[in-house]
Amino acid sequence: MINKLIEKIKKTNAPIVVGLDPMLNYVPEHIKQAAYEQYGETPAGAAEAIWQFNKAIVDATSDLIPAVKPQIAMYEQFGVEGVAAFKKTVDYCHEKDLVVIGDVKRGDIGSTSEAYASAHLGSVQIGGMSYAGFDEDFATVNPYLGTDGIKPFVEVCKAHKKGIFILVKTSNPSSGEFQDRLIDGKPLYEHVGEKVAEWGSDCMGDTYSYVGAVVGATYPEQGKIMRAVMPKSFILVPGYGAQGGKGADLVHFFNKDGLGAIVSSSRGIIAAYKQDQYKEKGITPENFADASRLAVEDMIADIAGALEKDR
Amino acid sequence: MINKLIEKIKKTNAPIVVGLDPMLNYVPEHIKQAAYEQYGETPAGAAEAIWQFNKAIVDATSDLIPAVKPQIAMYEQFGVEGVAAFKKTVDYCHEKDLVVIGDVKRGDIGSTSEAYASAHLGSVQIGGMSYAGFDEDFATVNPYLGTDGIKPFVEVCKAHKKGIFILVKTSNPSSGEFQDRLIDGKPLYEHVGEKVAEWGSDCMGDTYSYVGAVVGATYPEQGKIMRAVMPKSFILVPGYGAQGGKGADLVHFFNKDGLGAIVSSSRGIIAAYKQDQYKEKGITPENFADASRLAVEDMIADIAGALEKDR
């Protein structure tokens, strides 16, 4: 799947991923109203609203982008119906031939990690039949539990040609609280990054590993270091846009081949219709998905410009 | 909810929690067959099988125990239907007046952590209505992202009188890979434990905090240290039984008041019917839930004996 991701990044010339993290207050009123009329002000109604919202954004952007990253928390909050909307979104994105990165940040030990890996990347055996649960292409994984927590994911990645991105240095302000603490003179995130390289070496695609890392756009200096520590790992870079990361911050996350990173933006794209700069271009809540397309184009240009300048 | 947990522990005299982690190969054939006859060898069939399995175990043990701990990974692997079985299990355990600890190990940042907290412990607003998603009483949470990841959970705990257990030192063999690394002369898990105490001080029940910790039974020495570092935090102790932890290892996790810890066992109870010691007492796959009751009684006696000896 890392090969497919790279192929699609090359084809679209867009090392970006659209975060499908639909908060209800991002969803335009007319979509919510239609959903509530059909299902009431219920979890089923909310699930329908976020699904219709996602669908419109995917329809408006899928030819420009290689991948999407639905954040499962935003669906889980609506209970079983929300989780069903997550699955519907994953399936629809696959129909559109998008690579789907499930931002699930799972992580446990032994058979439990195996169950999470099966749920999101693999399949389960039920009697004589085999079924995929959520069937994303990549999943984000938390490293706190160590190799026991990661290996089951790696095994499923190998068997199903899927991939993972392991949290190394997250984009939030307090990420340093534990991740930056020095151990033998190096921050914890660097130790985690070294493990990512080690786990990933066992599990290579054509040029990059199935095992990638998450390093926030808000920490470009750390990105530079981690790029060197994990040369064969793709870096998923959240924190662009709404969280403050800019194109110029991102160059350090890429390798000399122009690859090695995929930059995520959520709010900046899916709620672009709320921004003045797009309102001025004639965007209204009714054509919100057009704003998402414009925002994708702007993000691609911003990153391409920064990479060009860096060359 | 921490008050209710303590009250129920006192009433049952059983500081234990039954892990409802139903692997399909734990479920006796007759239950699977009945479920598959109704729903086919499908995720719906598997979900029905694990639900019937859980129900029988809960019915057989609920008067002896204060709490259950369903591990959501085991349900997620069956996709949306599996997640529905998780919810059904949570609801049924509430009907039986059990405290439900959702072993979900979630953790993210800002609005995403808030969504997870709403999903598992709080509620969401949909139009003019409010709904709880999964509605557990406690959830397990991963600390790797720092305070930004934890605070939204703490806020929801305050608002809804729920609780969390934060991973501090996990029970698995490789937990030390990152957790044991020394930072300023103290292992990472101790730094996390200090934060747990700090986060929890803001959020107290009558005698203990809503914010607890996870420390594996397999690391009794660390348990002793962490007991002192987090005097007001309940410790959820996994790793008893199948993972190797014994009653005698557990005394260090308790405070002088005989409280402060709740010990979890999953396989050792829910799959007890497979053990020779229970087969010898007339247990067959047909009366598997009776074995779970016997195993609960044995576990209670083991821990009570160890605590008695330590007094």
Coordinates of C-alpha atoms in Angstrom, one line a residue:
Chain A
M1 CA 0.0 0.0 0.0
I2 CA 3.0 2.3 0.5
N3 CA 3.8 1.7 -3.2
K4 CA 0.2 2.8 -4.1
L5 CA 0.4 5.8 -1.9
I6 CA 3.7 6.9 -3.5
E7 CA 2.3 6.3 -7.0
K8 CA -0.7 8.4 -6.3
I9 CA 1.4 11.2 -4.8
K10 CA 3.5 11.2 -7.9
K11 CA 0.4 11.2 -10.2
T12 CA -1.4 14.0 -8.4
N13 CA 1.8 15.8 -7.6
A14 CA 0.3 16.4 -4.2
P15 CA 1.9 15.0 -1.1
I16 CA -1.2 15.8 0.9
V17 CA -4.0 14.1 2.7
V18 CA -7.4 15.5 3.5
G19 CA -8.4 14.9 7.1
L20 CA -12.1 13.9 7.2
D21 CA -12.8 15.0 10.8
P22 CA -16.3 16.2 10.5
M23 CA -17.3 18.1 13.7
L24 CA -21.1 18.8 13.5
N25 CA -20.5 22.5 13.6
Y26 CA -18.5 22.2 10.4
V27 CA -21.5 20.8 8.6
P28 CA -23.6 23.4 6.8
E29 CA -27.1 23.8 8.1
H30 CA -28.9 22.7 4.9
I31 CA -27.1 19.3 5.2
K32 CA -27.9 18.9 8.9
Q33 CA -31.6 19.9 8.3
A34 CA -32.0 17.4 5.5
A35 CA -30.5 14.6 7.6
Y36 CA -32.5 15.5 10.7
E37 CA -35.7 15.6 8.6
Q38 CA -35.0 12.1 7.5
Y39 CA -33.7 10.6 10.8
G40 CA -34.5 13.1 13.4
E41 CA -32.1 14.9 15.8
T42 CA -30.6 11.5 16.6
P43 CA -27.2 9.8 16.2
A44 CA -28.5 8.3 12.9
G45 CA -29.3 11.9 11.8
A46 CA -25.8 13.1 12.8
A47 CA -24.2 10.2 11.1
E48 CA -26.2 10.9 7.9
A49 CA -25.1 14.6 8.1
I50 CA -21.4 13.9 8.5
W51 CA -21.6 11.2 5.8
Q52 CA -23.2 13.6 3.3
F53 CA -20.7 16.3 4.2
N54 CA -17.8 13.9 3.6
K55 CA -19.2 12.6 0.4
A56 CA -19.5 16.1 -1.1
I57 CA -16.0 17.0 -0.1
V58 CA -14.6 13.7 -1.5
D59 CA -16.5 14.2 -4.7
A60 CA -15.1 17.8 -5.0
T61 CA -11.5 16.9 -4.3
S62 CA -10.8 13.2 -5.1
D63 CA -9.1 13.9 -8.5
L64 CA -6.6 16.2 -6.8
I65 CA -5.5 14.2 -3.9
P66 CA -3.9 10.8 -3.2
A67 CA -5.4 10.1 0.2
V68 CA -7.9 10.9 2.9
K69 CA -7.5 10.6 6.7
P70 CA -10.8 10.1 8.5
Q71 CA -10.3 10.7 12.3
I72 CA -12.4 8.0 13.9
A73 CA -13.0 9.9 17.2
M74 CA -15.3 12.3 15.3
Y75 CA -17.4 9.3 14.3
E76 CA -17.2 7.4 17.5
Q77 CA -18.8 10.2 19.4
F78 CA -22.0 9.4 17.7
G79 CA -21.9 5.8 18.9
V80 CA -22.6 2.8 16.7
E81 CA -24.2 4.9 14.0
G82 CA -21.2 7.2 13.9
V83 CA -18.9 4.2 13.5
A84 CA -21.1 3.0 10.6
A85 CA -20.7 6.4 9.0
F86 CA -16.9 6.0 9.4
K87 CA -17.1 2.7 7.6
K88 CA -19.3 4.1 4.8
T89 CA -16.8 6.9 4.4
V90 CA -13.8 4.5 4.1
D91 CA -15.7 2.4 1.6
Y92 CA -16.7 5.4 -0.5
C93 CA -13.1 6.7 -0.6
H94 CA -12.0 3.3 -1.8
E95 CA -14.6 3.5 -4.6
K96 CA -12.9 6.8 -5.5
D97 CA -9.6 5.0 -5.5
L98 CA -8.2 7.1 -2.6
V99 CA -5.7 5.7 -0.1
V100 CA -7.4 5.7 3.3
I101 CA -5.4 6.5 6.4
G102 CA -7.5 5.6 9.4
D103 CA -6.5 8.0 12.1
V104 CA -7.3 5.7 14.9
K105 CA -4.3 6.0 17.2
R106 CA -4.8 2.5 18.5
G107 CA -2.2 0.5 20.5
D108 CA -2.3 -2.3 23.0
I109 CA -0.5 -5.5 23.6
G110 CA -0.3 -9.0 22.1
S111 CA -3.6 -10.4 21.0
T112 CA -5.3 -7.1 21.7
S113 CA -3.1 -5.2 19.3
E114 CA -3.6 -8.0 16.9
A115 CA -7.4 -7.5 17.2
Y116 CA -7.0 -3.8 16.5
A117 CA -4.7 -4.5 13.5
S118 CA -7.3 -7.0 12.2
A119 CA -10.1 -4.5 12.7
H120 CA -8.5 -1.7 10.8
L121 CA -6.0 -3.3 8.3
G122 CA -6.6 -7.0 8.2
S123 CA -9.5 -9.5 8.5
V124 CA -11.0 -11.9 10.8
Q125 CA -12.0 -15.5 10.4
I126 CA -15.7 -16.3 11.2
G127 CA -16.3 -20.0 10.8
G128 CA -15.2 -20.7 7.2
M129 CA -15.4 -17.1 6.1
S130 CA -13.1 -14.2 6.2
Y131 CA -14.2 -10.6 6.7
A132 CA -12.5 -7.2 6.9
G133 CA -13.8 -4.9 9.6
F134 CA -13.0 -1.3 8.7
D135 CA -10.4 -2.0 6.0
E136 CA -8.4 1.2 5.9
D137 CA -5.1 1.1 4.0
F138 CA -3.1 2.7 6.8
A139 CA -3.7 3.2 10.5
T140 CA -2.0 5.5 13.0
V141 CA -0.6 3.6 16.1
N142 CA 0.6 4.7 19.5
P143 CA 4.0 3.4 20.6
Y144 CA 3.8 3.8 24.4
L145 CA 3.5 0.0 24.9
G146 CA 6.7 -0.8 22.9
T147 CA 7.4 -3.6 20.5
D148 CA 4.7 -5.9 21.8
G149 CA 2.2 -3.3 20.8
I150 CA 3.6 -2.7 17.4
K151 CA 4.6 -6.1 16.1
P152 CA 1.1 -7.4 15.6
F153 CA 0.4 -4.4 13.4
V154 CA 3.5 -5.0 11.4
E155 CA 2.5 -8.7 10.9
V156 CA -0.9 -7.7 9.6
C157 CA 0.7 -5.0 7.4
K158 CA 3.0 -7.7 5.9
A159 CA 0.1 -10.1 5.3
H160 CA -2.3 -7.6 3.8
K161 CA 0.1 -5.1 2.2
K162 CA -1.2 -2.3 4.5
G163 CA 0.8 0.3 6.5
I164 CA 1.0 2.1 9.8
F165 CA 2.1 5.5 10.9
I166 CA 3.5 5.4 14.5
L167 CA 3.2 8.5 16.7
V168 CA 6.7 9.9 17.1
K169 CA 6.4 13.6 17.8
T170 CA 2.8 14.9 17.8
S171 CA 1.7 18.4 16.7
N172 CA 0.1 19.6 20.0
P173 CA 1.7 22.2 22.3
S174 CA 2.2 19.8 25.2
S175 CA 3.6 16.9 23.1
G176 CA 7.0 17.7 24.6
E177 CA 5.9 16.9 28.1
F178 CA 7.0 13.3 27.7
Q179 CA 8.1 13.1 24.0
D180 CA 10.9 15.7 24.4
R181 CA 12.3 14.4 27.7
L182 CA 16.0 13.4 27.3
I183 CA 17.0 9.8 27.6
D184 CA 20.7 9.2 27.2
G185 CA 21.0 12.6 25.7
K186 CA 18.3 12.2 23.1
P187 CA 14.6 13.0 23.3
L188 CA 12.2 10.2 23.7
Y189 CA 10.7 10.9 20.3
E190 CA 14.1 10.2 18.7
H191 CA 14.3 6.8 20.5
V192 CA 10.8 6.1 19.2
G193 CA 11.9 7.2 15.7
E194 CA 14.9 4.8 15.9
K195 CA 12.5 2.0 16.7
V196 CA 10.2 3.0 13.8
A197 CA 13.2 2.6 11.5
E198 CA 14.0 -0.7 13.0
W199 CA 10.4 -2.1 12.9
G200 CA 10.1 -0.8 9.4
S201 CA 13.3 -2.3 8.0
D202 CA 11.6 -5.7 8.2
C203 CA 8.7 -4.6 6.1
M204 CA 9.7 -2.7 3.0
G205 CA 7.8 -1.6 -0.1
D206 CA 9.8 -0.8 -3.3
T207 CA 11.5 2.3 -1.9
Y208 CA 9.8 3.1 1.5
S209 CA 8.7 1.0 4.4
Y210 CA 5.1 0.1 5.3
V211 CA 5.9 1.5 8.7
G212 CA 5.8 5.3 8.8
A213 CA 5.8 7.9 11.5
V214 CA 3.8 10.9 12.6
V215 CA 5.7 14.1 13.2
G216 CA 3.8 17.4 13.6
A217 CA 4.2 20.2 11.1
T218 CA 4.5 22.5 14.1
Y219 CA 7.9 21.0 14.9
P220 CA 10.0 21.5 11.7
E221 CA 13.4 21.3 13.5
Q222 CA 12.4 17.9 14.9
G223 CA 11.1 16.9 11.5
K224 CA 14.6 17.5 10.1
I225 CA 16.2 15.3 12.6
M226 CA 13.6 12.6 12.3
R227 CA 13.9 12.6 8.5
A228 CA 17.5 11.6 8.9
V229 CA 16.8 9.0 11.7
M230 CA 14.1 7.2 9.7
P231 CA 15.2 7.6 6.0
K232 CA 12.9 4.9 4.7
S233 CA 9.8 5.8 6.7
F234 CA 7.1 8.0 5.2
I235 CA 6.2 10.8 7.6
L236 CA 2.6 11.7 8.1
V237 CA 2.7 15.4 9.0
P238 CA -0.4 16.8 10.8
G239 CA -0.7 20.4 12.1
Y240 CA -0.6 22.2 8.7
G241 CA -3.0 25.1 8.4
A242 CA -5.3 25.5 11.3
Q243 CA -2.7 24.3 13.8
G244 CA -0.2 26.8 12.5
G245 CA 2.2 24.8 10.3
K246 CA 3.1 26.5 7.0
G247 CA 4.5 25.2 3.6
A248 CA 8.0 26.5 4.4
D249 CA 8.0 24.5 7.6
L250 CA 7.5 21.3 5.7
V251 CA 10.5 21.0 3.5
H252 CA 12.5 19.3 6.2
F253 CA 10.1 16.4 6.3
F254 CA 10.8 15.5 2.7
N255 CA 13.7 13.5 1.3
K256 CA 15.9 14.6 -1.6
D257 CA 13.7 12.5 -3.9
G258 CA 10.8 14.9 -3.1
L259 CA 9.0 12.0 -1.3
G260 CA 8.9 10.7 2.2
A261 CA 6.2 12.9 3.6
I262 CA 2.5 13.4 3.4
V263 CA 1.0 16.5 4.9
S264 CA -2.4 16.4 6.5
S265 CA -4.9 19.2 6.7
S266 CA -8.4 18.8 8.2
R267 CA -10.3 21.9 9.3
G268 CA -8.4 24.1 6.8
I269 CA -9.9 22.1 4.0
I270 CA -13.2 20.6 5.1
A271 CA -14.4 23.8 6.8
A272 CA -12.7 26.1 4.2
Y273 CA -16.1 27.6 3.3
K274 CA -16.1 29.4 6.7
Q275 CA -12.9 31.3 5.8
D276 CA -13.2 34.9 4.5
Q277 CA -10.7 34.3 1.7
Y278 CA -13.1 31.8 0.2
K279 CA -16.2 33.7 1.0
E280 CA -14.7 36.5 -1.1
K281 CA -14.5 34.1 -4.0
G282 CA -18.2 33.5 -3.9
I283 CA -18.3 30.6 -1.6
T284 CA -21.5 30.1 0.5
P285 CA -22.5 27.3 2.8
E286 CA -24.4 25.8 -0.1
N287 CA -21.3 25.3 -2.3
F288 CA -19.0 24.5 0.7
A289 CA -17.3 21.6 -1.2
D290 CA -16.1 24.1 -3.8
A291 CA -14.2 25.9 -1.1
S292 CA -12.6 22.6 -0.1
R293 CA -11.4 22.2 -3.6
L294 CA -10.0 25.7 -3.7
A295 CA -8.3 25.0 -0.3
V296 CA -6.8 21.8 -1.6
E297 CA -5.4 23.7 -4.6
D298 CA -4.0 26.4 -2.4
M299 CA -2.4 23.8 -0.1
I300 CA -0.8 21.9 -3.0
A301 CA 0.6 25.2 -4.4
D302 CA 1.9 26.3 -1.0
I303 CA 3.8 23.0 -0.5
A304 CA 5.0 22.8 -4.1
G305 CA 6.3 26.4 -3.9
A306 CA 8.1 25.6 -0.7
L307 CA 9.7 22.5 -2.0
E308 CA 10.6 24.3 -5.3
K309 CA 12.3 27.1 -3.3
D310 CA 14.2 24.5 -1.3
R311 CA 15.7 22.8 -4.3
Chain B
M1 CA -18.2 7.1 39.6
I2 CA -15.0 6.4 41.6
N3 CA -17.2 6.6 44.7
K4 CA -19.6 4.0 43.3
L5 CA -16.7 1.8 42.3
I6 CA -15.3 1.9 45.8
E7 CA -18.7 1.3 47.4
K8 CA -19.2 -1.7 45.2
I9 CA -15.7 -3.0 46.0
K10 CA -16.5 -2.8 49.7
K11 CA -19.9 -4.4 49.3
T12 CA -18.5 -7.4 47.3
N13 CA -15.3 -7.4 49.1
A14 CA -13.7 -8.1 45.7
P15 CA -11.3 -5.5 44.3
I16 CA -11.5 -7.2 40.9
V17 CA -12.8 -6.6 37.5
V18 CA -13.7 -9.2 34.9
G19 CA -12.2 -8.5 31.5
L20 CA -14.8 -9.1 28.8
D21 CA -12.4 -9.7 25.9
P22 CA -14.2 -12.4 24.0
M23 CA -11.9 -14.0 21.4
L24 CA -14.0 -16.2 19.1
N25 CA -11.9 -19.2 20.1
Y26 CA -13.0 -18.7 23.7
V27 CA -16.7 -19.0 22.8
P28 CA -18.0 -22.5 23.1
E29 CA -19.1 -24.2 19.9
H30 CA -22.8 -24.5 20.9
I31 CA -23.0 -20.7 21.2
K32 CA -21.2 -20.1 18.0
Q33 CA -23.4 -22.6 16.2
A34 CA -26.6 -21.1 17.5
A35 CA -25.4 -17.6 16.4
Y36 CA -24.3 -18.7 13.0
E37 CA -27.6 -20.6 12.4
Q38 CA -29.4 -17.3 13.0
Y39 CA -27.1 -14.8 11.3
G40 CA -24.7 -17.0 9.2
E41 CA -20.9 -17.1 9.5
T42 CA -20.9 -13.3 9.3
P43 CA -19.8 -10.4 11.5
A44 CA -23.4 -10.2 12.7
G45 CA -23.1 -13.9 13.6
A46 CA -19.8 -13.4 15.4
A47 CA -21.2 -10.3 17.2
E48 CA -24.2 -12.4 18.4
A49 CA -21.9 -15.2 19.6
I50 CA -19.7 -12.9 21.7
W51 CA -22.7 -11.1 23.1
Q52 CA -24.4 -14.4 24.2
F53 CA -21.0 -15.5 25.6
N54 CA -20.7 -12.2 27.6
K55 CA -24.2 -12.3 28.8
A56 CA -23.9 -15.8 30.3
I57 CA -20.7 -14.8 32.1
V58 CA -22.2 -11.6 33.4
D59 CA -25.3 -13.5 34.6
A60 CA -23.1 -16.0 36.4
T61 CA -20.8 -13.5 38.1
S62 CA -22.5 -10.1 38.5
D63 CA -23.4 -10.6 42.2
L64 CA -19.8 -11.4 43.0
I65 CA -18.0 -8.5 41.3
P66 CA -18.0 -4.7 41.3
A67 CA -17.0 -4.1 37.7
V68 CA -16.3 -5.4 34.2
K69 CA -13.8 -4.3 31.7
P70 CA -14.7 -4.9 28.0
Q71 CA -11.8 -4.6 25.7
I72 CA -13.1 -2.8 22.6
A73 CA -10.5 -4.2 20.3
M74 CA -12.1 -7.6 20.5
Y75 CA -15.3 -6.1 19.3
E76 CA -13.9 -3.7 16.7
Q77 CA -12.4 -6.6 14.8
F78 CA -15.9 -7.5 13.8
G79 CA -16.5 -4.1 12.4
V80 CA -19.7 -2.1 13.0
E81 CA -21.6 -5.2 14.2
G82 CA -18.8 -5.9 16.7
V83 CA -19.0 -2.4 18.0
A84 CA -22.8 -2.8 18.4
A85 CA -22.1 -5.9 20.5
F86 CA -19.7 -3.8 22.6
K87 CA -22.5 -1.3 23.2
K88 CA -25.0 -4.0 24.0
T89 CA -22.6 -5.5 26.5
V90 CA -22.0 -2.1 28.2
D91 CA -25.7 -1.5 28.5
Y92 CA -26.4 -4.9 29.9
C93 CA -23.7 -4.6 32.5
H94 CA -25.3 -1.3 33.5
E95 CA -28.6 -3.1 33.9
K96 CA -26.8 -5.4 36.2
D97 CA -25.5 -2.4 38.1
L98 CA -21.9 -3.2 37.3
V99 CA -19.3 -0.4 36.9
V100 CA -18.1 -0.6 33.3
I101 CA -14.5 0.2 32.5
G102 CA -14.1 0.6 28.8
D103 CA -10.7 -0.6 27.9
V104 CA -10.3 1.6 24.9
K105 CA -6.8 3.1 25.3
R106 CA -7.8 6.2 23.4
G107 CA -5.8 9.3 23.3
D108 CA -5.4 12.2 20.9
I109 CA -5.2 16.0 21.1
G110 CA -7.6 18.8 21.7
S111 CA -10.9 18.5 20.0
T112 CA -10.1 14.9 19.0
S113 CA -9.5 13.8 22.6
E114 CA -12.7 15.7 23.5
A115 CA -14.6 13.6 20.9
Y116 CA -13.2 10.4 22.3
A117 CA -14.1 11.5 25.8
S118 CA -17.6 12.4 24.7
A119 CA -17.9 9.1 22.8
H120 CA -17.0 6.9 25.8
L121 CA -17.8 8.9 28.9
G122 CA -19.8 11.9 28.0
S123 CA -22.5 12.9 25.5
V124 CA -22.9 14.8 22.3
Q125 CA -25.4 17.5 21.3
I126 CA -27.4 16.8 18.1
G127 CA -29.6 19.7 17.4
G128 CA -31.6 20.2 20.5
M129 CA -31.0 16.7 21.9
S130 CA -28.2 15.1 23.9
Y131 CA -27.0 11.6 23.4
A132 CA -24.4 9.3 25.0
G133 CA -22.4 7.3 22.6
F134 CA -21.0 4.2 24.4
D135 CA -21.5 5.5 27.9
E136 CA -18.9 3.5 29.9
D137 CA -18.2 4.6 33.5
F138 CA -14.4 4.6 33.1
A139 CA -12.1 4.5 30.1
T140 CA -8.4 3.7 29.7
V141 CA -6.4 6.5 28.2
N142 CA -2.9 6.7 26.6
P143 CA -0.6 9.5 27.9
Y144 CA 1.9 9.7 25.1
L145 CA 0.5 13.0 23.8
G146 CA 0.7 14.8 27.2
T147 CA -1.7 17.1 29.0
D148 CA -3.4 18.3 25.8
G149 CA -4.5 14.7 25.3
I150 CA -5.6 14.1 28.9
K151 CA -7.4 17.4 29.9
P152 CA -10.4 16.9 27.6
F153 CA -11.0 13.6 29.3
V154 CA -10.6 15.1 32.7
E155 CA -13.2 17.8 31.8
V156 CA -15.7 15.2 30.7
C157 CA -15.0 13.2 33.8
K158 CA -15.8 16.3 35.9
A159 CA -19.0 17.1 34.0
H160 CA -20.3 13.5 33.9
K161 CA -18.8 12.1 37.1
K162 CA -16.9 9.5 35.2
G163 CA -13.3 8.4 35.5
I164 CA -10.2 7.4 33.5
F165 CA -7.3 5.1 34.0
I166 CA -4.1 6.4 32.4
L167 CA -1.5 3.9 31.1
V168 CA 1.5 4.3 33.3
K169 CA 3.4 0.9 33.4
T170 CA 1.8 -1.7 31.2
S171 CA 1.9 -5.4 31.9
N172 CA 3.6 -6.6 28.7
P173 CA 7.2 -7.8 28.4
S174 CA 8.4 -5.0 26.2
S175 CA 6.6 -2.2 28.2
G176 CA 10.0 -1.2 29.5
E177 CA 11.3 -0.3 26.0
F178 CA 10.1 3.3 26.5
Q179 CA 8.4 3.3 29.9
D180 CA 11.4 2.2 31.9
R181 CA 13.9 4.6 30.2
L182 CA 15.5 7.0 32.8
I183 CA 14.7 10.7 32.6
D184 CA 16.5 12.8 35.2
G185 CA 17.2 9.6 37.1
K186 CA 13.6 8.3 37.1
P187 CA 11.9 6.0 34.7
L188 CA 9.4 7.6 32.2
Y189 CA 6.5 5.7 33.9
E190 CA 7.2 7.5 37.1
H191 CA 7.1 10.9 35.4
V192 CA 3.8 9.8 33.9
G193 CA 2.6 8.7 37.3
E194 CA 3.5 12.1 38.8
K195 CA 1.4 13.7 36.1
V196 CA -1.5 11.3 36.9
A197 CA -1.4 12.5 40.5
E198 CA -1.3 16.1 39.3
W199 CA -4.2 15.7 36.8
G200 CA -6.1 13.8 39.4
S201 CA -5.7 16.3 42.2
D202 CA -8.1 18.5 40.3
C203 CA -10.8 16.0 40.1
M204 CA -11.4 14.2 43.4
G205 CA -14.2 11.9 44.6
D206 CA -14.7 11.4 48.3
T207 CA -11.4 9.6 49.0
Y208 CA -9.9 8.8 45.6
S209 CA -9.5 10.7 42.4
Y210 CA -11.5 10.2 39.2
V211 CA -8.1 9.9 37.5
G212 CA -6.5 6.5 38.0
A213 CA -3.6 4.7 36.5
V214 CA -2.8 1.4 34.9
V215 CA 0.1 -0.5 36.3
G216 CA 0.6 -4.2 35.3
A217 CA 0.5 -7.0 37.9
T218 CA 3.6 -8.3 36.3
Y219 CA 5.6 -5.4 37.7
P220 CA 5.0 -5.6 41.5
E221 CA 8.1 -3.6 42.4
Q222 CA 7.0 -0.8 40.2
G223 CA 3.5 -1.0 41.6
K224 CA 5.0 -0.4 45.1
I225 CA 6.7 2.8 43.9
M226 CA 3.7 4.0 41.9
R227 CA 1.4 3.4 44.9
A228 CA 3.4 6.0 46.8
V229 CA 3.7 8.4 43.8
M230 CA -0.1 8.5 43.2
P231 CA -1.6 8.0 46.7
K232 CA -5.0 9.2 45.7
S233 CA -5.2 7.4 42.3
F234 CA -6.9 4.0 42.0
I235 CA -4.7 1.6 40.1
L236 CA -6.2 -0.7 37.5
V237 CA -3.9 -3.8 37.6
P238 CA -4.0 -6.0 34.4
G239 CA -1.8 -9.0 34.0
Y240 CA -3.2 -11.2 36.8
G241 CA -3.6 -14.9 36.0
A242 CA -2.9 -15.7 32.3
Q243 CA -0.2 -13.1 32.0
G244 CA 1.6 -14.4 35.2
G245 CA 0.6 -12.0 38.0
K246 CA -0.3 -13.7 41.3
G247 CA -2.2 -12.6 44.4
A248 CA 1.1 -12.2 46.4
D249 CA 2.3 -9.7 43.7
L250 CA -0.6 -7.5 44.2
V251 CA -0.4 -6.4 47.8
H252 CA 1.9 -3.5 46.8
F253 CA -0.8 -2.0 44.6
F254 CA -3.1 -1.4 47.6
N255 CA -3.1 1.3 50.1
K256 CA -3.2 0.7 53.9
D257 CA -7.0 1.3 53.7
G258 CA -7.2 -1.9 51.7
L259 CA -8.3 0.1 48.7
G260 CA -6.7 1.8 45.8
A261 CA -6.4 -1.0 43.4
I262 CA -8.7 -3.1 41.2
V263 CA -7.2 -6.2 39.6
S264 CA -8.3 -7.3 36.2
S265 CA -8.4 -10.8 34.8
S266 CA -9.8 -11.7 31.4
R267 CA -8.8 -15.0 29.9
G268 CA -8.4 -16.7 33.3
I269 CA -12.1 -16.0 34.0
I270 CA -14.0 -15.9 30.8
A271 CA -12.2 -19.0 29.3
A272 CA -11.9 -20.7 32.7
Y273 CA -13.9 -23.6 31.4
K274 CA -10.9 -24.7 29.3
Q275 CA -8.7 -25.2 32.4
D276 CA -8.2 -28.6 33.7
Q277 CA -8.8 -27.5 37.3
Y278 CA -12.4 -26.6 36.4
K279 CA -12.9 -29.5 34.1
E280 CA -12.1 -31.7 37.1
K281 CA -15.0 -30.0 38.9
G282 CA -17.5 -31.1 36.3
I283 CA -17.3 -28.1 34.0
T284 CA -18.0 -28.7 30.3
P285 CA -18.3 -26.2 27.5
E286 CA -22.1 -26.3 28.0
N287 CA -21.8 -24.9 31.6
F288 CA -18.8 -22.7 30.8
A289 CA -20.2 -19.7 32.8
D290 CA -20.2 -21.8 36.0
A291 CA -16.4 -22.1 35.5
S292 CA -16.2 -18.3 35.3
R293 CA -18.0 -18.1 38.6
L294 CA -15.6 -20.6 40.2
A295 CA -12.7 -18.7 38.8
V296 CA -14.0 -15.4 40.2
E297 CA -14.4 -17.0 43.6
D298 CA -10.8 -18.4 43.4
M299 CA -9.4 -15.0 42.3
I300 CA -11.2 -13.2 45.2
A301 CA -9.9 -15.7 47.7
D302 CA -6.4 -15.5 46.3
I303 CA -6.3 -11.7 46.6
A304 CA -8.0 -11.6 50.0
G305 CA -5.6 -14.2 51.3
A306 CA -2.6 -12.2 50.0
L307 CA -3.9 -8.9 51.5
E308 CA -4.7 -10.7 54.8
K309 CA -1.2 -12.1 55.0
D310 CA 0.2 -8.7 54.3
R311 CA -1.7 -7.0 57.2

